[in-house]
Coordinates of N, CA and C in Angstrom, one line a residue:
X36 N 0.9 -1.2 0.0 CA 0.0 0.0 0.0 C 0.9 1.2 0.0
X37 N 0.9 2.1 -1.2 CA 1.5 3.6 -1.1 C 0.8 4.0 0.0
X38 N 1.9 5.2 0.2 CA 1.6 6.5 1.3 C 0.3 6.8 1.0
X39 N 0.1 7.5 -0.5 CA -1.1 8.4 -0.4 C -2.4 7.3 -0.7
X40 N -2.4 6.5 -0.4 CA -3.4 5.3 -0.1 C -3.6 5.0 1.4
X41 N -2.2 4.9 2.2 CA -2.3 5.0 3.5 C -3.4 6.3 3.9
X42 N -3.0 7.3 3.5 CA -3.7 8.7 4.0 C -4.8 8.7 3.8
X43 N -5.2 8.2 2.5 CA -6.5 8.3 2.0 C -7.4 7.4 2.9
X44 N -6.8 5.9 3.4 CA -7.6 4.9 4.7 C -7.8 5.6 6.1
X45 N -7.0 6.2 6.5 CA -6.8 7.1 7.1 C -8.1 8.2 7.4
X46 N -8.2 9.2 6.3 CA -9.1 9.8 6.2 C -10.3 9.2 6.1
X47 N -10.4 7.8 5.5 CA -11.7 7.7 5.0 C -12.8 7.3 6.7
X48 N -11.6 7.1 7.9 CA -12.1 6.6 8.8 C -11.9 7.6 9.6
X49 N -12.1 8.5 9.0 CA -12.8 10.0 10.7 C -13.8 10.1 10.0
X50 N -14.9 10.0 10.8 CA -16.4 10.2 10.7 C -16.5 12.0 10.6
X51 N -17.7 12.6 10.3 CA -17.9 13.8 9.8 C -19.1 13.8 10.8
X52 N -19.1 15.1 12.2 CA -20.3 14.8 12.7 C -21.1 16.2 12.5
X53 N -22.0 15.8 11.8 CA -22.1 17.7 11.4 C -23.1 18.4 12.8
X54 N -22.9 19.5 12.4 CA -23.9 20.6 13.9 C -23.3 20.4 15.1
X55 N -21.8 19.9 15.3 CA -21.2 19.6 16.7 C -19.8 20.6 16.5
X56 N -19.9 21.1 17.3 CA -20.4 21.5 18.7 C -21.7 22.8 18.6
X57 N -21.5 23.4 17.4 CA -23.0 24.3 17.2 C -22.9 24.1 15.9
X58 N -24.4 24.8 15.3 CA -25.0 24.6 13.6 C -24.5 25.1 13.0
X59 N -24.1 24.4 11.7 CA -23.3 24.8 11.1 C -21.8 24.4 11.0
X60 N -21.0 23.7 12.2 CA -19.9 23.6 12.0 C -20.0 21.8 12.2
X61 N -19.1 20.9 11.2 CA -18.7 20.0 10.8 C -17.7 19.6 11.6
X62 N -17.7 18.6 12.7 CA -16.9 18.2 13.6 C -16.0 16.8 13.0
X63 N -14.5 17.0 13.0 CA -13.7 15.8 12.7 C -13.9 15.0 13.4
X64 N -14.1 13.7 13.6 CA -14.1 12.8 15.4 C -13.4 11.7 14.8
X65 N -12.0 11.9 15.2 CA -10.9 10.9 15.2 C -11.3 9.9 16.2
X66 N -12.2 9.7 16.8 CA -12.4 8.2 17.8 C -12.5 6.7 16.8
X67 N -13.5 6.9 15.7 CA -13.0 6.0 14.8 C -12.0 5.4 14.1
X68 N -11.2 6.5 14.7 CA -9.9 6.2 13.8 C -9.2 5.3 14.9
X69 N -9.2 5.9 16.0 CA -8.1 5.8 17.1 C -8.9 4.5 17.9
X70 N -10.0 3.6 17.5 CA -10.4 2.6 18.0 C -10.2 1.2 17.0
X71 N -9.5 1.5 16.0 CA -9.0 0.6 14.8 C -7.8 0.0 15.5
X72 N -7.0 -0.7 16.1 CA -5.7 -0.7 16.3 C -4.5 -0.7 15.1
X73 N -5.4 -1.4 14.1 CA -4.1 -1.3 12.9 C -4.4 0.6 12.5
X74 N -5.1 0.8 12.3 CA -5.0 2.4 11.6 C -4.4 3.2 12.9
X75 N -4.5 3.3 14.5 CA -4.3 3.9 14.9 C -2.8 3.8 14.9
X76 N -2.4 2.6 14.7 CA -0.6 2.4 14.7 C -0.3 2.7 13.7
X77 N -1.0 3.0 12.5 CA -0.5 3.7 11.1 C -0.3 4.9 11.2
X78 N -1.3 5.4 11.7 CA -1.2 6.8 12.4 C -0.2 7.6 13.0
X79 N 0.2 6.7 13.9 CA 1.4 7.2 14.5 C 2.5 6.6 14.1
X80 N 2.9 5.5 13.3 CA 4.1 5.8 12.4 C 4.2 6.7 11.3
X81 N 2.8 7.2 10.7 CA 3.2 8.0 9.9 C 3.0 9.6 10.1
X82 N 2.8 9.5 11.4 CA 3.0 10.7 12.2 C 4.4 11.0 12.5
X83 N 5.3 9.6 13.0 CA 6.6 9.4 13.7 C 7.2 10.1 12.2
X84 N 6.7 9.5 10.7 CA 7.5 9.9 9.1 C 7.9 11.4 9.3
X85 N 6.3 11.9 9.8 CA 5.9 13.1 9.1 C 6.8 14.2 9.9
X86 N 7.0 14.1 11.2 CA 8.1 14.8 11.6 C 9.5 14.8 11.5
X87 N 9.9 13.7 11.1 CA 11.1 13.8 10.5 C 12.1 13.5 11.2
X88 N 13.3 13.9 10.9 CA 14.3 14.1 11.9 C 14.4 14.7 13.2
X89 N 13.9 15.5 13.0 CA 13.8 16.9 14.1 C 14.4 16.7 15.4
X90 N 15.0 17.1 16.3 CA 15.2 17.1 17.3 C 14.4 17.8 17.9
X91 N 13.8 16.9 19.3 CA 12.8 17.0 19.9 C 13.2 16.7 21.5
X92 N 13.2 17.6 22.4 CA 13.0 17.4 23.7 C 11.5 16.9 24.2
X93 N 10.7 17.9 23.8 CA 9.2 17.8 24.7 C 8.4 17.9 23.6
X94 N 7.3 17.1 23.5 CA 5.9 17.2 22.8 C 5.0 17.9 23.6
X95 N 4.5 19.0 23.0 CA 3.8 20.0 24.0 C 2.2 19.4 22.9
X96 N 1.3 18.7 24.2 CA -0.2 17.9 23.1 C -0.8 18.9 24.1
X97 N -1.9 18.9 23.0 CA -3.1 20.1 23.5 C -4.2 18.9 23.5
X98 N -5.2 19.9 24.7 CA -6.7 18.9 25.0 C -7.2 18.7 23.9
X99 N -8.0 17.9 24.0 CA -7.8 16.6 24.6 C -7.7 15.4 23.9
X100 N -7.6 15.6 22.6 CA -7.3 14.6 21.4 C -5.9 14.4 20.9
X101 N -5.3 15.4 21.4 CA -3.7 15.9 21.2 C -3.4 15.0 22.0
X102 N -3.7 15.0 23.2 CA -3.3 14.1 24.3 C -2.8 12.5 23.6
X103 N -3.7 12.0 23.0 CA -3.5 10.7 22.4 C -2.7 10.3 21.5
X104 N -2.8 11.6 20.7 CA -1.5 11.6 19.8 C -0.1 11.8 19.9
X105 N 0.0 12.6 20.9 CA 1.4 13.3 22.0 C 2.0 12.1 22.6
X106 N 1.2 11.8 23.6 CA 1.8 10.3 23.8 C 2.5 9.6 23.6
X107 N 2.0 8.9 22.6 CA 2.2 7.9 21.5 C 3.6 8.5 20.9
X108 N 3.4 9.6 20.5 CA 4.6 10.2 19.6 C 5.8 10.1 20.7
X109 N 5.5 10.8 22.0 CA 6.4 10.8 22.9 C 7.2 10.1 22.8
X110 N 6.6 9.1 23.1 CA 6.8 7.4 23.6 C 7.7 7.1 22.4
X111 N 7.0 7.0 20.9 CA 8.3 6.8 19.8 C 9.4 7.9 19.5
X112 N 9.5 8.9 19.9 CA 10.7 10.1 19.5 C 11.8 9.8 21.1
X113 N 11.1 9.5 22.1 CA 11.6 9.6 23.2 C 11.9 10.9 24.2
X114 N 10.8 11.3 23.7 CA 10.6 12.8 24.2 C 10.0 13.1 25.4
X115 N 9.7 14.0 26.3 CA 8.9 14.6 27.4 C 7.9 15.1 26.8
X116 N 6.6 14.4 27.8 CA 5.0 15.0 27.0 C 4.7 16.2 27.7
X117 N 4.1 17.4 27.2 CA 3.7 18.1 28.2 C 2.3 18.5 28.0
X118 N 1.3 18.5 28.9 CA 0.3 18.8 28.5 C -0.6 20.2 28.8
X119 N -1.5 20.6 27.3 CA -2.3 22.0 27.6 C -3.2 21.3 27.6
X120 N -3.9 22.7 28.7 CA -5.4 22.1 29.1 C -6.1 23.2 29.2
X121 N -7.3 22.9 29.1 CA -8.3 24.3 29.4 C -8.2 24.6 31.2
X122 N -8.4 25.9 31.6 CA -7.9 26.5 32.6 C -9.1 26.1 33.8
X123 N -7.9 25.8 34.5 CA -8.4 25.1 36.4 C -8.0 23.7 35.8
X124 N -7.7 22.9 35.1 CA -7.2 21.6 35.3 C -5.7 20.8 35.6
X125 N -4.8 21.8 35.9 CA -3.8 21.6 35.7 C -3.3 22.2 37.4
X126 N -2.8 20.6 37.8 CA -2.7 21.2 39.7 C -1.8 22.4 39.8
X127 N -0.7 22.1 39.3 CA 0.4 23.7 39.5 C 0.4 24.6 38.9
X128 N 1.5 25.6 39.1 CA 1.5 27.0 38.6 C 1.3 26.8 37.5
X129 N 0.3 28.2 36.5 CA 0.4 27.6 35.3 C 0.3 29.4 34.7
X130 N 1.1 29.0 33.3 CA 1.0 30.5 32.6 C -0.5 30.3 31.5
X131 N -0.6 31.3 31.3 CA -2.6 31.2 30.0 C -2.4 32.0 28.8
X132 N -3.0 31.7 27.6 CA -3.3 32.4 26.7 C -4.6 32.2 25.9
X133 N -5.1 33.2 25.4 CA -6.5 33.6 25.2 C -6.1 33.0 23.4
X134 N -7.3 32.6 23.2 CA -7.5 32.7 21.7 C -8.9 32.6 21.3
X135 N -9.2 33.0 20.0 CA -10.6 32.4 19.1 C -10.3 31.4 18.8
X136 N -11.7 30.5 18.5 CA -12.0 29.1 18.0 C -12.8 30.0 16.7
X137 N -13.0 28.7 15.7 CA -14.0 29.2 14.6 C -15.5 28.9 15.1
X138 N -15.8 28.9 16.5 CA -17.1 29.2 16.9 C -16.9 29.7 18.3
X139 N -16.0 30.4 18.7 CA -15.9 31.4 19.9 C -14.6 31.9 20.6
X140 N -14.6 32.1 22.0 CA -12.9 32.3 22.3 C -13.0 30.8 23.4
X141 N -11.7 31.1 23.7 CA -11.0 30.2 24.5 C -9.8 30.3 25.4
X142 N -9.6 29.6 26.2 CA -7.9 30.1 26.6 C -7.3 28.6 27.0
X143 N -6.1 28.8 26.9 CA -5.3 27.1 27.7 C -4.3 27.5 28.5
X144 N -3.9 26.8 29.4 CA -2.7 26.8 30.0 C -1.8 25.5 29.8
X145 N -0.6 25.9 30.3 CA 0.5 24.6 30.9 C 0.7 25.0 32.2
X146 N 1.4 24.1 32.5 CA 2.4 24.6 33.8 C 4.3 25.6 33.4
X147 N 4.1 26.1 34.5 CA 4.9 27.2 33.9 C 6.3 26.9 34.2
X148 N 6.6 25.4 34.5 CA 7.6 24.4 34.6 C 7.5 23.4 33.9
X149 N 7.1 23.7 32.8 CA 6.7 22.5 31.6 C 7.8 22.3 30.3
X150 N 8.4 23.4 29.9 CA 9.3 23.9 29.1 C 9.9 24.0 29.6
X151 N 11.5 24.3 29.2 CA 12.9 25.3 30.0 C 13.2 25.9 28.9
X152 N 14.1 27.2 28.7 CA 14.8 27.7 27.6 C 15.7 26.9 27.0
X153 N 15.3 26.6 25.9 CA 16.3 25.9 25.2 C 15.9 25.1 24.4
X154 N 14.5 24.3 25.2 CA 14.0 23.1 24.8 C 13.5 23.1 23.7
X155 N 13.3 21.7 23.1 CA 12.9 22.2 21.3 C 11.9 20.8 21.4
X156 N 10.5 22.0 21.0 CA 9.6 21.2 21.2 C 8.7 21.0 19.9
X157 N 7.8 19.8 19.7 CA 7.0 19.7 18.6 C 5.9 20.3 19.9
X158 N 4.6 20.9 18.9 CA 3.4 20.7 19.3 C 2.1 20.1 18.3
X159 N 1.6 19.2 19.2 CA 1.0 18.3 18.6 C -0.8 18.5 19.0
X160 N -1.8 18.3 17.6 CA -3.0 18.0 17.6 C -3.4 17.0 17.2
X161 N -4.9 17.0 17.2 CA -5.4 16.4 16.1 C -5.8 17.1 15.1
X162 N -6.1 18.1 14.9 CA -7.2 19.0 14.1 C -6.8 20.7 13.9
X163 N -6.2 20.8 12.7 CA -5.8 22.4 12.7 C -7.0 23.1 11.9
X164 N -7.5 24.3 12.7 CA -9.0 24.4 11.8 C -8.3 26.0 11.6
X165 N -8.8 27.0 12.9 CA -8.4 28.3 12.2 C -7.3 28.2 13.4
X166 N -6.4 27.7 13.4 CA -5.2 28.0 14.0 C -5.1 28.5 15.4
X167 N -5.8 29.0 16.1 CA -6.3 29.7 16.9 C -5.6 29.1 18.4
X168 N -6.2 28.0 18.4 CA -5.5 27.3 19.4 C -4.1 26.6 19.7
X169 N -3.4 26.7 18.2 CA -2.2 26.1 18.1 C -1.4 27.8 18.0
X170 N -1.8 28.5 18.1 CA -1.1 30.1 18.2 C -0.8 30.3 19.3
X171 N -1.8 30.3 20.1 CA -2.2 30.2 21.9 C -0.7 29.3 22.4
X172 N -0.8 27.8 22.0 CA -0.1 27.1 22.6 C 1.7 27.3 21.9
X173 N 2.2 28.1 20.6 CA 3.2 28.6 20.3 C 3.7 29.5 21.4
X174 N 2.4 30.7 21.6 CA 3.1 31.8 22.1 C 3.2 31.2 23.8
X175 N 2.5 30.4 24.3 CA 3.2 29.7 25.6 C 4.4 29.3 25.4
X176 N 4.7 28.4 24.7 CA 5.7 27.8 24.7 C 6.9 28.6 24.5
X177 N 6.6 29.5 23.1 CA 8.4 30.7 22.9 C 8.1 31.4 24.2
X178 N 7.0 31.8 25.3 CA 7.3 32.5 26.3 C 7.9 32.1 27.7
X179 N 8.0 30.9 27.1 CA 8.8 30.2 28.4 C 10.4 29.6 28.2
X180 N 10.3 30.3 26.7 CA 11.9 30.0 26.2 C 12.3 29.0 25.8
X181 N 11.5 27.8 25.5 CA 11.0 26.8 24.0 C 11.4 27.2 22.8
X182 N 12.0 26.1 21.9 CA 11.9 26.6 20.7 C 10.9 25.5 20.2
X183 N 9.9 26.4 19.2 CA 9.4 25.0 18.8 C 10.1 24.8 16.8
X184 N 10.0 23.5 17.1 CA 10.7 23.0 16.0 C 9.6 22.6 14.8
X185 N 8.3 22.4 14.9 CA 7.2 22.5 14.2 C 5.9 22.4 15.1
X186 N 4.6 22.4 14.4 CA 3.2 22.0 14.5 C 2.8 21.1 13.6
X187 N 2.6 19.6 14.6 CA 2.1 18.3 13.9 C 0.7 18.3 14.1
X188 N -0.1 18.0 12.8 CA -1.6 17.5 13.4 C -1.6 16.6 12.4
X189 N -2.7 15.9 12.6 CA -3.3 14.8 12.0 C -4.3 15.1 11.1
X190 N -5.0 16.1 10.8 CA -5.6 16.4 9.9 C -6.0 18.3 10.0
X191 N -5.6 18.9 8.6 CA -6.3 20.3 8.6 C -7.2 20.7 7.5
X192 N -7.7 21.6 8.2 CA -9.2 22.5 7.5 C -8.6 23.2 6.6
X193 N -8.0 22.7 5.6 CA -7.4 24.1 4.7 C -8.6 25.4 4.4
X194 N -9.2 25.4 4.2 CA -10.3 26.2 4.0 C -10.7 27.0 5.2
X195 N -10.3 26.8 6.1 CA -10.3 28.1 7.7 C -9.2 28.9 7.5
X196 N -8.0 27.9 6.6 CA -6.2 29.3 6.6 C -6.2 29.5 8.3
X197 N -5.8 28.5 8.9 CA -5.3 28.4 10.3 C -3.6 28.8 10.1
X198 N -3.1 28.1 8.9 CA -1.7 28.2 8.5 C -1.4 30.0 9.1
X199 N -2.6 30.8 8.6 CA -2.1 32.3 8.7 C -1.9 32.5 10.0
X200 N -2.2 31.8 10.8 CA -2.0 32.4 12.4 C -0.6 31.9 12.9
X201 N 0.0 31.1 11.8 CA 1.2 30.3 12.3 C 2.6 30.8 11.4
X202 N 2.8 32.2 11.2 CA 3.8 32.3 10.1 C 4.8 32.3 10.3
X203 N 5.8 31.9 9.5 CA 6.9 31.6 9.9 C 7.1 30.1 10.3
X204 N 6.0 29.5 11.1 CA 6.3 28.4 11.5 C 6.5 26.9 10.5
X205 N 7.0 25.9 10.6 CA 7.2 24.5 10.2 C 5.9 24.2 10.1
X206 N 4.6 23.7 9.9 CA 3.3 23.4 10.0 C 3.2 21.9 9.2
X207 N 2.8 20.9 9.8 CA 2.4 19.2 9.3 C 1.8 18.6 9.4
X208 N 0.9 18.4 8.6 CA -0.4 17.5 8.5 C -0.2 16.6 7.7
X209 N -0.6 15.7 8.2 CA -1.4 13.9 7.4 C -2.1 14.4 6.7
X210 N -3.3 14.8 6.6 CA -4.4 14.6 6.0 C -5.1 16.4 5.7
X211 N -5.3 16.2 4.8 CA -5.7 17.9 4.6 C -7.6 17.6 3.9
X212 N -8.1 18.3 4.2 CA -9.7 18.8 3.9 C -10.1 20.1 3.0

């Protein structure tokens, strides 16, 4: 099986949930995917491809789907996970940043001992729609003196231009829409 047949199985198995989370917007739900065991281990070796060489200290995964994907990646690069979360979930000190969703605002935190200066981190999703949330979790991370070395997701909205909120940056997706 080629790659772009891989991707294409891949994609064909995220369900489309439409009117979730409000009307009008078309929800990705990678649960389908990630309850296959052969596709989800495809997943993440061709996630492990898709980043490359890179040197990588810490995987910075955002809630809560990131989480699954971070992991996993972790675990194969041999990296430190660190995780964002929506605010009050995280027991320690934590630094925050505000952003828009393409149906409202939001904010996330880490712990503000999660990064050190120096460290070169991927940050990882599932879903890059309008960027919004993966901007939020850049500007945590360079403010804590991180370098980040790309933005991996598993699938993006080309059609929201999330890319625009990320310039300059490395940006990687599997699967594009």
């Amino acid at each position: 099986m080629n790659l772009e047949s891989q991707i294409e199985t891949l994609k064909n198995a995220i369900r489309d949930v439409p009117d979730f989370p409000k009307p009008g917007i078309v929800f990705k739900d990678i649960t389908t995917l990630l309850q296959d065991p052969v596709l989800f281990r495809r997943t993440i070796d061709l996630l492990v491809v898709l980043a490359g060489e890179r040197p990588v200290d810490r995987i910075v995964a955002i809630e809560s789907r990131g989480f699954l994907l971070g992991g996993a990646l972790a675990h194969r690069l041999g990296a430190g996970l660190v995780l964002v979360r929506k605010p009050g979930k995280l027991p320690w000190k934590t630094v925050s940043a505000r952003y828009e969703l393409e149906y409202g605002t939001d904010s996330v935190e880490m712990h503000e001992d999660a990064v050190s200066s120096g460290d070169r981190v991927l940050i990882v999703d599932d879903v890059i729609a309008t960027g919004g949330t993966a901007a939020a979790v850049g500007e945590l991370t360079r403010g804590l003196g991180a370098r980040v070395e790309a933005f991996l997701f598993l699938a993006e909205l080309t059609f929201l231009k999330g890319r625009e909120k990320l310039p300059g940056a490395d940006i990687l997706s599997l699967i594009s829409y």
